Short mmCIF file of C-alpha atoms in Angstrom, two decimals:
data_model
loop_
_atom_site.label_atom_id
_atom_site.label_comp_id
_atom_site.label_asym_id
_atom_site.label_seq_id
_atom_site.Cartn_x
_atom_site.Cartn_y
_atom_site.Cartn_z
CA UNK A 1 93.76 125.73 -31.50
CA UNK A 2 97.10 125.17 -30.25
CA UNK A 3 99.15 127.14 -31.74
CA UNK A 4 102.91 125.41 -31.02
CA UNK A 5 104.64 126.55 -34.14
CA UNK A 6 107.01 129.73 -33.17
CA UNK A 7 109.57 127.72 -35.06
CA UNK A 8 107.67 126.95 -37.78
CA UNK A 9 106.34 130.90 -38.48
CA UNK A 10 110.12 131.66 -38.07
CA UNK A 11 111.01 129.09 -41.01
CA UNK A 12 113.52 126.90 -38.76
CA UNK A 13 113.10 123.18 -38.76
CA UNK A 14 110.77 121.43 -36.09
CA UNK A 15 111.40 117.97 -35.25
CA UNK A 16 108.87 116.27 -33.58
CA UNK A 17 107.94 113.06 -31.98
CA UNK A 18 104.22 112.72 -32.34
CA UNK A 19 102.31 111.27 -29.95
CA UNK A 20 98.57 110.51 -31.54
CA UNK A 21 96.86 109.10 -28.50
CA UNK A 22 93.19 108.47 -28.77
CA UNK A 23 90.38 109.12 -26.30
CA UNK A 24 90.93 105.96 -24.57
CA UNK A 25 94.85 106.00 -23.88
CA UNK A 26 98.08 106.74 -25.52
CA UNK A 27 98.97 105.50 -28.96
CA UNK A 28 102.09 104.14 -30.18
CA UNK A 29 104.76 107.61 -30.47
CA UNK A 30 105.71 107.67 -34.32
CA UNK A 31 107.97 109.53 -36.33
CA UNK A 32 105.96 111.31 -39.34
CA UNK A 33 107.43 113.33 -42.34
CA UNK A 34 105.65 116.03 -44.46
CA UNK A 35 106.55 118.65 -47.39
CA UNK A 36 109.50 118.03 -49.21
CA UNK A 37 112.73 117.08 -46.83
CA UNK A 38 114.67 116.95 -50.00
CA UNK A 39 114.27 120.35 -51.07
CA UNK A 40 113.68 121.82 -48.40
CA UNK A 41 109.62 122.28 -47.82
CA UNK A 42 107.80 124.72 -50.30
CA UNK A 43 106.99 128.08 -49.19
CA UNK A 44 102.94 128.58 -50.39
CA UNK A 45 102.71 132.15 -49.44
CA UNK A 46 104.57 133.66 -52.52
CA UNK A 47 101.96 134.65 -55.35
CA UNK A 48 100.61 132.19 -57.52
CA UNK A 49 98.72 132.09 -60.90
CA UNK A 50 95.25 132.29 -58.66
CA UNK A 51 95.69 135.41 -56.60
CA UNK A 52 93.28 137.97 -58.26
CA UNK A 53 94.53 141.51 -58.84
CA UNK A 54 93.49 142.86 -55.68
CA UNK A 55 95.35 139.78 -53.84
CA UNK A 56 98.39 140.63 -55.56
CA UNK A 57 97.68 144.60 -55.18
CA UNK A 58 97.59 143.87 -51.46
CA UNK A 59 100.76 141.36 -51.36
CA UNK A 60 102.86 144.15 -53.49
CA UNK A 61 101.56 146.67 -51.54
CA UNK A 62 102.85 145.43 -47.69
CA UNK A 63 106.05 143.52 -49.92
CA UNK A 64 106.78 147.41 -50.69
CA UNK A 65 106.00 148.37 -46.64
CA UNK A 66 108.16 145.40 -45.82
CA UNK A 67 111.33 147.26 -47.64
CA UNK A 68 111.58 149.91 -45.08
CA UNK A 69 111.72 147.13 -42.34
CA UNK A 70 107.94 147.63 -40.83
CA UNK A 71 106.40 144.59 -42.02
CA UNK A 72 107.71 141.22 -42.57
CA UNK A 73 106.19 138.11 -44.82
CA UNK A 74 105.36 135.10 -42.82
CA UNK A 75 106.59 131.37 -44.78
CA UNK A 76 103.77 129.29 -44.78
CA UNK A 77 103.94 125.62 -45.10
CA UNK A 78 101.51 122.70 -45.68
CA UNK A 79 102.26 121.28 -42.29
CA UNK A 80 102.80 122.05 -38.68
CA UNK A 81 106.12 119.84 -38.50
CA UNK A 82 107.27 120.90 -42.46
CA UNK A 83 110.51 118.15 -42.24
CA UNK A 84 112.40 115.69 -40.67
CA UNK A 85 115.71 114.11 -39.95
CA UNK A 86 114.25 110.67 -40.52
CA UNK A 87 111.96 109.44 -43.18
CA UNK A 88 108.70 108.29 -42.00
CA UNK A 89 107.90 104.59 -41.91
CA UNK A 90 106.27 102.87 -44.86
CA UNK A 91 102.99 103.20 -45.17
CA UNK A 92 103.05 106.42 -42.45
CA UNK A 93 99.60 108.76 -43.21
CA UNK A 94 101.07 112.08 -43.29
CA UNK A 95 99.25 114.66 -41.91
CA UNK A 96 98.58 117.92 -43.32
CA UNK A 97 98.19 121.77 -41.86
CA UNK A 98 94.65 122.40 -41.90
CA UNK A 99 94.38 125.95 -43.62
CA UNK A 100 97.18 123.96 -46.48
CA UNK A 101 95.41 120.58 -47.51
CA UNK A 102 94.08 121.15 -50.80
CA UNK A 103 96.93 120.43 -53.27
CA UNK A 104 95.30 123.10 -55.97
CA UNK A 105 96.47 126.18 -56.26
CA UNK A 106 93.60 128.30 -55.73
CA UNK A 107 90.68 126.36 -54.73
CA UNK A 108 90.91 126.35 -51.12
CA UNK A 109 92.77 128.79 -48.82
CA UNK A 110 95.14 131.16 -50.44
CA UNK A 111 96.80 133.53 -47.94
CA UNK A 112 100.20 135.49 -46.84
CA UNK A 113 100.28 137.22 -43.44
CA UNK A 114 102.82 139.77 -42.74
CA UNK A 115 104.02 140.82 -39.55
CA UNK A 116 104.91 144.74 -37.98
CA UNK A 117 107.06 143.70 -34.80
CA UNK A 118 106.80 147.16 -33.36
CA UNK A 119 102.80 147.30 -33.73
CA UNK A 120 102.59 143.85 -33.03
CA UNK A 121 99.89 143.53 -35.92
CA UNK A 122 99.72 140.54 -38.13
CA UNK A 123 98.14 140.65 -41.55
CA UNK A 124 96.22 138.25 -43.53
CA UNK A 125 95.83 139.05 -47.10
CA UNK A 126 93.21 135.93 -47.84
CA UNK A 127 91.31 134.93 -51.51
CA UNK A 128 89.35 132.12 -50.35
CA UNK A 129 88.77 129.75 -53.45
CA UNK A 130 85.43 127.55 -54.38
CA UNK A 131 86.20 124.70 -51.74
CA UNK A 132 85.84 127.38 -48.48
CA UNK A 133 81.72 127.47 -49.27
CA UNK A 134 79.12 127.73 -46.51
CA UNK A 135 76.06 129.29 -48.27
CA UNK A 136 76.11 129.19 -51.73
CA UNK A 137 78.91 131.18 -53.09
CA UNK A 138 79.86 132.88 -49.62
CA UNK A 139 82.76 131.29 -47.53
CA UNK A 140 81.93 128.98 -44.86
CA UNK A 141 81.85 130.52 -41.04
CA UNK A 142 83.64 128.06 -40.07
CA UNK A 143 86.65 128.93 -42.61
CA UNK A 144 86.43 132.24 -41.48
CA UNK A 145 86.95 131.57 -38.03
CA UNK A 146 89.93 129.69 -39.06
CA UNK A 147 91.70 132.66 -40.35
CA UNK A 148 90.75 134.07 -37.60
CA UNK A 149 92.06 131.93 -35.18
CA UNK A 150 95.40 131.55 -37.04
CA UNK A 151 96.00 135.10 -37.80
CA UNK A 152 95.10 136.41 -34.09
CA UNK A 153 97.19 133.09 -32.99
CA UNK A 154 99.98 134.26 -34.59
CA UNK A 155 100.49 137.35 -33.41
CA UNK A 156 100.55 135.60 -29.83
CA UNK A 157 103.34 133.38 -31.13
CA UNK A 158 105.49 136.08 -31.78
CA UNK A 159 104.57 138.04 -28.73
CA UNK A 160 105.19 134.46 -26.63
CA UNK A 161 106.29 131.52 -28.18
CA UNK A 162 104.22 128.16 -28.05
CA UNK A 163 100.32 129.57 -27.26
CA UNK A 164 97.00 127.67 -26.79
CA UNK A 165 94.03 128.93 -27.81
CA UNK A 166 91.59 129.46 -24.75
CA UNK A 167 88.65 131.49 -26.77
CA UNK A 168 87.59 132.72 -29.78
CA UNK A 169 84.28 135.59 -29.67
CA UNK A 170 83.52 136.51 -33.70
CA UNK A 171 80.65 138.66 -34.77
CA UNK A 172 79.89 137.56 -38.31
CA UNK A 173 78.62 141.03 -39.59
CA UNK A 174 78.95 140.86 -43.82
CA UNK A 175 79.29 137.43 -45.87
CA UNK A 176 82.50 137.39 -47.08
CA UNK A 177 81.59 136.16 -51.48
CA UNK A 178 84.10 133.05 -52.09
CA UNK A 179 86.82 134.47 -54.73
CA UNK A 180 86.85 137.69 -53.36
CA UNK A 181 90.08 139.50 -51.57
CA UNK A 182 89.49 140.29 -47.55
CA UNK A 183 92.64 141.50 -45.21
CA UNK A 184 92.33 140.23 -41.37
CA UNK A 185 93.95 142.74 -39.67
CA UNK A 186 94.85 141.11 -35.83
CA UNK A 187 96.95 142.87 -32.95
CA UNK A 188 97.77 142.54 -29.69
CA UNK A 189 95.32 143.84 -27.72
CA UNK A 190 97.02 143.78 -24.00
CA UNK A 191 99.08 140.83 -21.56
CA UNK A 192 98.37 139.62 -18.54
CA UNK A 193 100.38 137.24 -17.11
CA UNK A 194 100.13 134.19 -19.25
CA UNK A 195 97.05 135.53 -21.22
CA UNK A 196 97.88 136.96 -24.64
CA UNK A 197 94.72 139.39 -25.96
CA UNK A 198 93.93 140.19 -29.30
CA UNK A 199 91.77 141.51 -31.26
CA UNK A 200 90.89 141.79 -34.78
CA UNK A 201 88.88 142.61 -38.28
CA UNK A 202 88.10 141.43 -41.31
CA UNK A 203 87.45 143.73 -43.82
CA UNK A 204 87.11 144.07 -47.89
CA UNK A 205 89.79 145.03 -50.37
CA UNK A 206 89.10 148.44 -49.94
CA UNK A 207 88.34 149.18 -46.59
CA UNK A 208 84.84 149.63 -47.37
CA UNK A 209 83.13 146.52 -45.85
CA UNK A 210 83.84 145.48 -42.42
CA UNK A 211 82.85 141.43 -42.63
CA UNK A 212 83.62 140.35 -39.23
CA UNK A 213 85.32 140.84 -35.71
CA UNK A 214 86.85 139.30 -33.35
CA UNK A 215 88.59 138.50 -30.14
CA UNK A 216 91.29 136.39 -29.56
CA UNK A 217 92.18 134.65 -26.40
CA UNK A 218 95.64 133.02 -25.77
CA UNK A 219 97.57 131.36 -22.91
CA UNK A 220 101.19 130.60 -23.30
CA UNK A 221 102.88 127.48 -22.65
CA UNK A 222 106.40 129.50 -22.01
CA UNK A 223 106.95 131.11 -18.73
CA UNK A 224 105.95 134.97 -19.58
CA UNK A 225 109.28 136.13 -19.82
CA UNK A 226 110.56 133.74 -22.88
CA UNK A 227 109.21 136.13 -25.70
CA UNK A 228 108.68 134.31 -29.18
CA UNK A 229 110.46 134.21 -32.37
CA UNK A 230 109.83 138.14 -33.57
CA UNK A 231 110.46 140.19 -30.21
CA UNK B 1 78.37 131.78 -41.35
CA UNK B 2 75.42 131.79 -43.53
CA UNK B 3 73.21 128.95 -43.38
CA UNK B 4 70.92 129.14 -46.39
CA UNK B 5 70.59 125.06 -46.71
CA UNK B 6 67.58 124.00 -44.75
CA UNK B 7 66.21 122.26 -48.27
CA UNK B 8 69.63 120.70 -48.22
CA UNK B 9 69.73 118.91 -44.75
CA UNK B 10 65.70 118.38 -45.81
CA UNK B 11 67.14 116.26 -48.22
CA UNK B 12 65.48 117.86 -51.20
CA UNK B 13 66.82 119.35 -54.65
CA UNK B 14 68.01 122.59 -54.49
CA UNK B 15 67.73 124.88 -57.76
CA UNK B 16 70.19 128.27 -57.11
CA UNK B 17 71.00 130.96 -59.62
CA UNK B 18 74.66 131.80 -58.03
CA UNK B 19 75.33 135.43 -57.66
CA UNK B 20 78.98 135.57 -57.08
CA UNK B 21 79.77 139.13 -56.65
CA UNK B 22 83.11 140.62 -55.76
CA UNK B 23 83.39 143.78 -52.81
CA UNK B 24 83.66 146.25 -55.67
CA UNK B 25 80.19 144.81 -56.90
CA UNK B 26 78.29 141.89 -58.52
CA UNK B 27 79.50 139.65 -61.33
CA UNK B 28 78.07 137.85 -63.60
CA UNK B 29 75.08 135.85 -62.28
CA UNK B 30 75.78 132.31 -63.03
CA UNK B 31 74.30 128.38 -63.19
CA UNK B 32 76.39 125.96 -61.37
CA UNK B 33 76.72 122.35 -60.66
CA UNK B 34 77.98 119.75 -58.07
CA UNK B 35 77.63 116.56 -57.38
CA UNK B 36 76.86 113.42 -59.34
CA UNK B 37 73.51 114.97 -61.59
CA UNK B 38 72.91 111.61 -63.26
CA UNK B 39 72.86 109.52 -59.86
CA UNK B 40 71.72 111.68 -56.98
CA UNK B 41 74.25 113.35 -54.93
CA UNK B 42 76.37 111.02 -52.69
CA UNK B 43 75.52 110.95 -49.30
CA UNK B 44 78.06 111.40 -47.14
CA UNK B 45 76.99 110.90 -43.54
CA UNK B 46 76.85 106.90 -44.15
CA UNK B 47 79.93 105.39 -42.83
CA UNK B 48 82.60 104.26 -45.17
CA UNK B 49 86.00 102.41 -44.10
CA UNK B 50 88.12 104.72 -42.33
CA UNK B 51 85.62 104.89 -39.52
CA UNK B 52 87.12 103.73 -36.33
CA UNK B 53 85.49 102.01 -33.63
CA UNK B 54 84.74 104.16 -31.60
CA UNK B 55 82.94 106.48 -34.73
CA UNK B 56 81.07 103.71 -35.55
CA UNK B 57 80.18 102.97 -31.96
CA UNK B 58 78.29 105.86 -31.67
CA UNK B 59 76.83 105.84 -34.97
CA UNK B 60 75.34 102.56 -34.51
CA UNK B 61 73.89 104.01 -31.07
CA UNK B 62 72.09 106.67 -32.66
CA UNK B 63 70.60 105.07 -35.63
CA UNK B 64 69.38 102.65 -33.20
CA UNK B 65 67.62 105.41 -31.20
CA UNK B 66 66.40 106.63 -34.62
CA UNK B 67 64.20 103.68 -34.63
CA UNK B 68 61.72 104.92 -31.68
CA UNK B 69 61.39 108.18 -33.54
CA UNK B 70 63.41 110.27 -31.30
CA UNK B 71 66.11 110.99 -33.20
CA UNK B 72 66.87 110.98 -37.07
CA UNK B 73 69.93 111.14 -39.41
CA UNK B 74 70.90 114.11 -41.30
CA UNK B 75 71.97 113.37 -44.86
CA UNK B 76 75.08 115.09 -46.01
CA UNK B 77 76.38 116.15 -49.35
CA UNK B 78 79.63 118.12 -50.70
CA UNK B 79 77.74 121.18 -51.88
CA UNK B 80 75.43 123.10 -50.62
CA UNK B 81 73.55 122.90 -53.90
CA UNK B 82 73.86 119.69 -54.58
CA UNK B 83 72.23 119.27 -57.99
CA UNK B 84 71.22 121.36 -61.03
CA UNK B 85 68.48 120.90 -63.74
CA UNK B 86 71.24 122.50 -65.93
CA UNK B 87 74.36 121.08 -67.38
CA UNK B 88 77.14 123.95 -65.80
CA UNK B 89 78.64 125.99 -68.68
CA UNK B 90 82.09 124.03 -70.09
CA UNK B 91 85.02 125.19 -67.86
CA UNK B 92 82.98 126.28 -65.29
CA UNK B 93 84.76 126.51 -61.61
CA UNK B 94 82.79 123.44 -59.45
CA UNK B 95 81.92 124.72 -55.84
CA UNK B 96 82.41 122.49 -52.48
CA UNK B 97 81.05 122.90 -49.36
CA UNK B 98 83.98 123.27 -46.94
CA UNK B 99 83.30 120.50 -44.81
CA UNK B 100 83.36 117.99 -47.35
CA UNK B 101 86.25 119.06 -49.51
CA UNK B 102 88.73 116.80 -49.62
CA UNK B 103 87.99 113.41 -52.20
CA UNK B 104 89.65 110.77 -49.85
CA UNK B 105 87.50 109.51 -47.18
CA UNK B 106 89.48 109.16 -43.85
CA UNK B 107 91.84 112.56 -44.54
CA UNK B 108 89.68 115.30 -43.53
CA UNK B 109 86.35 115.94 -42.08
CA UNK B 110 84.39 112.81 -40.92
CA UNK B 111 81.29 112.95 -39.89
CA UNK B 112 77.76 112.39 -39.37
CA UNK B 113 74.59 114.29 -37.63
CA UNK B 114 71.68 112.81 -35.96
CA UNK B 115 68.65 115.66 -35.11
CA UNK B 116 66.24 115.29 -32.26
CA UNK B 117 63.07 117.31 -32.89
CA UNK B 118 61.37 116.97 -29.64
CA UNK B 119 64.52 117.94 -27.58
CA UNK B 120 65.61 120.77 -30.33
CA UNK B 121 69.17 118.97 -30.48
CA UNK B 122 71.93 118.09 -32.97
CA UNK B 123 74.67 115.49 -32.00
CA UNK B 124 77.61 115.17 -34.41
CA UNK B 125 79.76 112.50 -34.40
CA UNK B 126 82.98 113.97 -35.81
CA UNK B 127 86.21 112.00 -36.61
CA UNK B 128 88.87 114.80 -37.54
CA UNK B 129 91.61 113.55 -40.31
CA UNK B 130 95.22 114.26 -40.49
CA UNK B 131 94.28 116.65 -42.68
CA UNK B 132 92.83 118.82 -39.95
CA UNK B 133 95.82 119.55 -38.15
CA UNK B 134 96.95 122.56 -36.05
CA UNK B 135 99.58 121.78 -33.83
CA UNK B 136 101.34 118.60 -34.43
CA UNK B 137 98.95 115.64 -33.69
CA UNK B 138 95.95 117.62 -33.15
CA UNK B 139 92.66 119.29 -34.39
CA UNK B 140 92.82 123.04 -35.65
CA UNK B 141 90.78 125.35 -33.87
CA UNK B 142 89.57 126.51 -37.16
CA UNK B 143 88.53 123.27 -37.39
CA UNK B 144 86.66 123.12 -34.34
CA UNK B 145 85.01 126.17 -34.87
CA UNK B 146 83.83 124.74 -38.29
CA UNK B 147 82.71 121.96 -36.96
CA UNK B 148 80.68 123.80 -33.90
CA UNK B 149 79.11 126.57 -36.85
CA UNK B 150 77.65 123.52 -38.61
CA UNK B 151 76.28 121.41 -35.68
CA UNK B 152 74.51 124.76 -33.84
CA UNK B 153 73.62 126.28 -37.02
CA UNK B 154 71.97 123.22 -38.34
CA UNK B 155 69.69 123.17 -35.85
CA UNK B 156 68.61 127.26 -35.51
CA UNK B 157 68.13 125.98 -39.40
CA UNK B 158 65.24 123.00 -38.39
CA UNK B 159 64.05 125.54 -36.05
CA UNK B 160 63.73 128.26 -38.49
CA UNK B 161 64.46 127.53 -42.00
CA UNK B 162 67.11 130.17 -43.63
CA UNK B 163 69.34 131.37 -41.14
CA UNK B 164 72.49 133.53 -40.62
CA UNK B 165 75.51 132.97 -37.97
CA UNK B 166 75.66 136.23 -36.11
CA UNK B 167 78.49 135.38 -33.54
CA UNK B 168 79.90 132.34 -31.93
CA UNK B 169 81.71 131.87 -28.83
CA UNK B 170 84.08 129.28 -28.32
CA UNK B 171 86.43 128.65 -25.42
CA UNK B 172 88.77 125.65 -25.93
CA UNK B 173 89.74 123.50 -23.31
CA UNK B 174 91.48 120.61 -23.93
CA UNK B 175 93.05 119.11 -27.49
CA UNK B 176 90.98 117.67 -29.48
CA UNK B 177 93.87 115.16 -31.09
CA UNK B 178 93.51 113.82 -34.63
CA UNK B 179 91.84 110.54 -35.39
CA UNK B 180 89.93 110.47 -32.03
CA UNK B 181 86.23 110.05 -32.13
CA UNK B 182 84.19 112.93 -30.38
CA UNK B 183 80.58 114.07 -30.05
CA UNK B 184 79.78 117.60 -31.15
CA UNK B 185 76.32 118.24 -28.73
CA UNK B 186 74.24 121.41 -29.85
CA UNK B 187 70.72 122.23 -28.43
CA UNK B 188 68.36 125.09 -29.19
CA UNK B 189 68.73 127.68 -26.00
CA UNK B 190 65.97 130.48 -26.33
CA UNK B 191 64.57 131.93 -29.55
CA UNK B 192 63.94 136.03 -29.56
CA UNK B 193 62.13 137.24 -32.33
CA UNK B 194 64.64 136.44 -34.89
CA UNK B 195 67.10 135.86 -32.72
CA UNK B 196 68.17 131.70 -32.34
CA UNK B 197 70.26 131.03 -29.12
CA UNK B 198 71.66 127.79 -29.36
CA UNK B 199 75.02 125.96 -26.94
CA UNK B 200 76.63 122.95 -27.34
CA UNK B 201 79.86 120.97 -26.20
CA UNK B 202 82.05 118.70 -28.00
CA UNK B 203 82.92 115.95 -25.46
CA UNK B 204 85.14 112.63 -25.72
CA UNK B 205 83.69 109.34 -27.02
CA UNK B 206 83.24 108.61 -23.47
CA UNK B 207 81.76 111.47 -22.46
CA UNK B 208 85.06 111.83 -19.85
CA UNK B 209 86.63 115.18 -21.11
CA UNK B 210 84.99 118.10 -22.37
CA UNK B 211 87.29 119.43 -24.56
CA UNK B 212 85.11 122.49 -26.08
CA UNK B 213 81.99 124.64 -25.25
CA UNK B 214 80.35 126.87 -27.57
CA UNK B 215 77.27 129.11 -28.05
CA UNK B 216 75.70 130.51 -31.27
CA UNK B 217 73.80 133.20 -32.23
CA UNK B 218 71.59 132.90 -35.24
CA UNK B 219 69.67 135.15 -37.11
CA UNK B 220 66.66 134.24 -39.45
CA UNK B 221 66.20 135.58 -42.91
CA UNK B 222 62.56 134.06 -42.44
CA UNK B 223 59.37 135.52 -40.75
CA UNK B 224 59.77 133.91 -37.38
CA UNK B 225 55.96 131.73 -38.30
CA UNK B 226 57.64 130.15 -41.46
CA UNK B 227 59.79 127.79 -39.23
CA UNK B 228 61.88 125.07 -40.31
CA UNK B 229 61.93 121.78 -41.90
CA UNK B 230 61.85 119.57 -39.19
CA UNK B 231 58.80 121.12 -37.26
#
């Protein structure tokens, strides 16, 4: 939904005082820590022993576009706020990126999104793995909107900065089989003011299938003329 | 997206010979198994410890108003085929249904659905974990939309029995932060032909912010006379 994580797509640290307030009123503000501080935090959109042929066909194949300066990899992290200065309290939960909370490779969402700055098109190579079900052995709607969402929302980060989701529109037109390899294909559709519009696809491997569409509405939290971390 | 579970909510076994075929064509048709065979699946709408307050608030409310007949729970497992006659073949991959993937209760998605068959309405009392997150503190929109996908397709499924998400519309409006208690509120709009209209909100605990509205478009893989399970 909101998508406040320019820094984060760009790989810089965040730091981030969180304030989890409840319906009701304001909880207390809390420090919280995630990934690996030590190490820096692990990067989950390189290739892993899961990614079927076509997944890796398609990573190798916009790694190769991304030689000639078109296309860029996005990092991807398993957290929104991916480290801290401080370490979080005893007994802190830590909280976890939604589309990144299944420790197994594999089984849940694997994806890599790469960006073209000058087409302002974001990528999403995604295998989604046995744990994404809806029907029986097709990925859940709800999953798929959530590629959706972060993919389109993405491309409004670059174009902006720190974004909101106002509105998602997806026409579900093909099941998309759980273990199979779909690219959502996302770009920037037109500004106005502080709306960000985009649009985008998700289609098979091959180009043959076209499983769903969408739109993509945005509002920035930046005054229009900020730009985000790719521009 | 596709919502081929109305024996599921129904509560009843559910025998399925998988067919999990790729884009470039159909695999190997397969027997699979989730769930706890020996015991009965686990049913996960009940509360368990990590329930706040507030969740359990409004859980007690509507199993209270479940005892005039107007309203009844909706058991809910972590596969949409919950058991199997068959023992799955050794080193078989286990699915889960996406809602209910994560082992520890508390970290992901909590919740529970009550149906009302007179008024055509789902409420969902929904409790997102920090492993839901989007921006720092709060729900992702992915999330959300998951969340919304179940609750209006589980009723155009008690309408009509098999059904298919053919587009939802979603337009956020305020956070939805993490470990707040809200009420996802679906109702049947207008059926045409095979067509299932449905809208619904997801509101605070108090009913004081709205912080989502939704519609859903269903389509039924039924005749339109076969109906549902719950008429």
């Amino acid at each position: 939904m909101l998508h406040i994580c320019s820094r984060l797509l760009g790989g810089g640290a965040v730091l981030c005082l969180r304030t989890s307030r409840s319906h009701t009123g304001p909880a207390p503000v809390r420090w919280f820590s995630v990934g690996r501080p030590s190490h820096g935090p692990q990067d989950y959109s390189l290739p892993n022993a899961t990614w079927s042929r076509n997944t890796r066909d398609l990573y190798d194949k916009y790694e190769e576009l991304s030689k000639t300066g078109g296309w860029r990899r996005i990092k991807s992290y398993n957290s929104s706020v991916h480290h801290m200065s401080d370490q979080p309290p005893v007994g802190d939960r830590v909280t976890r990126l939604f589309t990144r909370n299944i420790d197994q490779d594999g089984l849940g969402f694997e994806y890599c999104m790469f960006y073209n700055v000058a087409e302002k098109r974001m990528v999403c190579i995604f295998q989604p793995g046995p744990y994404l079900e809806g029907p029986p052995g097709y990925t859940h709607g709800g999953c798929i909107a959530t590629m959706l969402d972060s993919t389109l929302g993405a491309i409004a980060v670059y174009v902006y900065g720190h974004v909101m989701t106002a509105n998602l529109n997806i026409n579900y037109r093909n099941p998309i089989p759980l273990g199979c390899t779909v690219l959502v294909d996302g770009h920037l559709e037109k500004l106005d003011g502080r709306k960000v519009f985009t649009r985008g696809q998700i289609r098979s491997y091959d180009d043959r299938t076209v499983h769903t569409e969408a739109t993509g509405l945005f509002i920035t939290l930046n005054c229009p003329d900020e730009g985000g971390s790719a521009d």
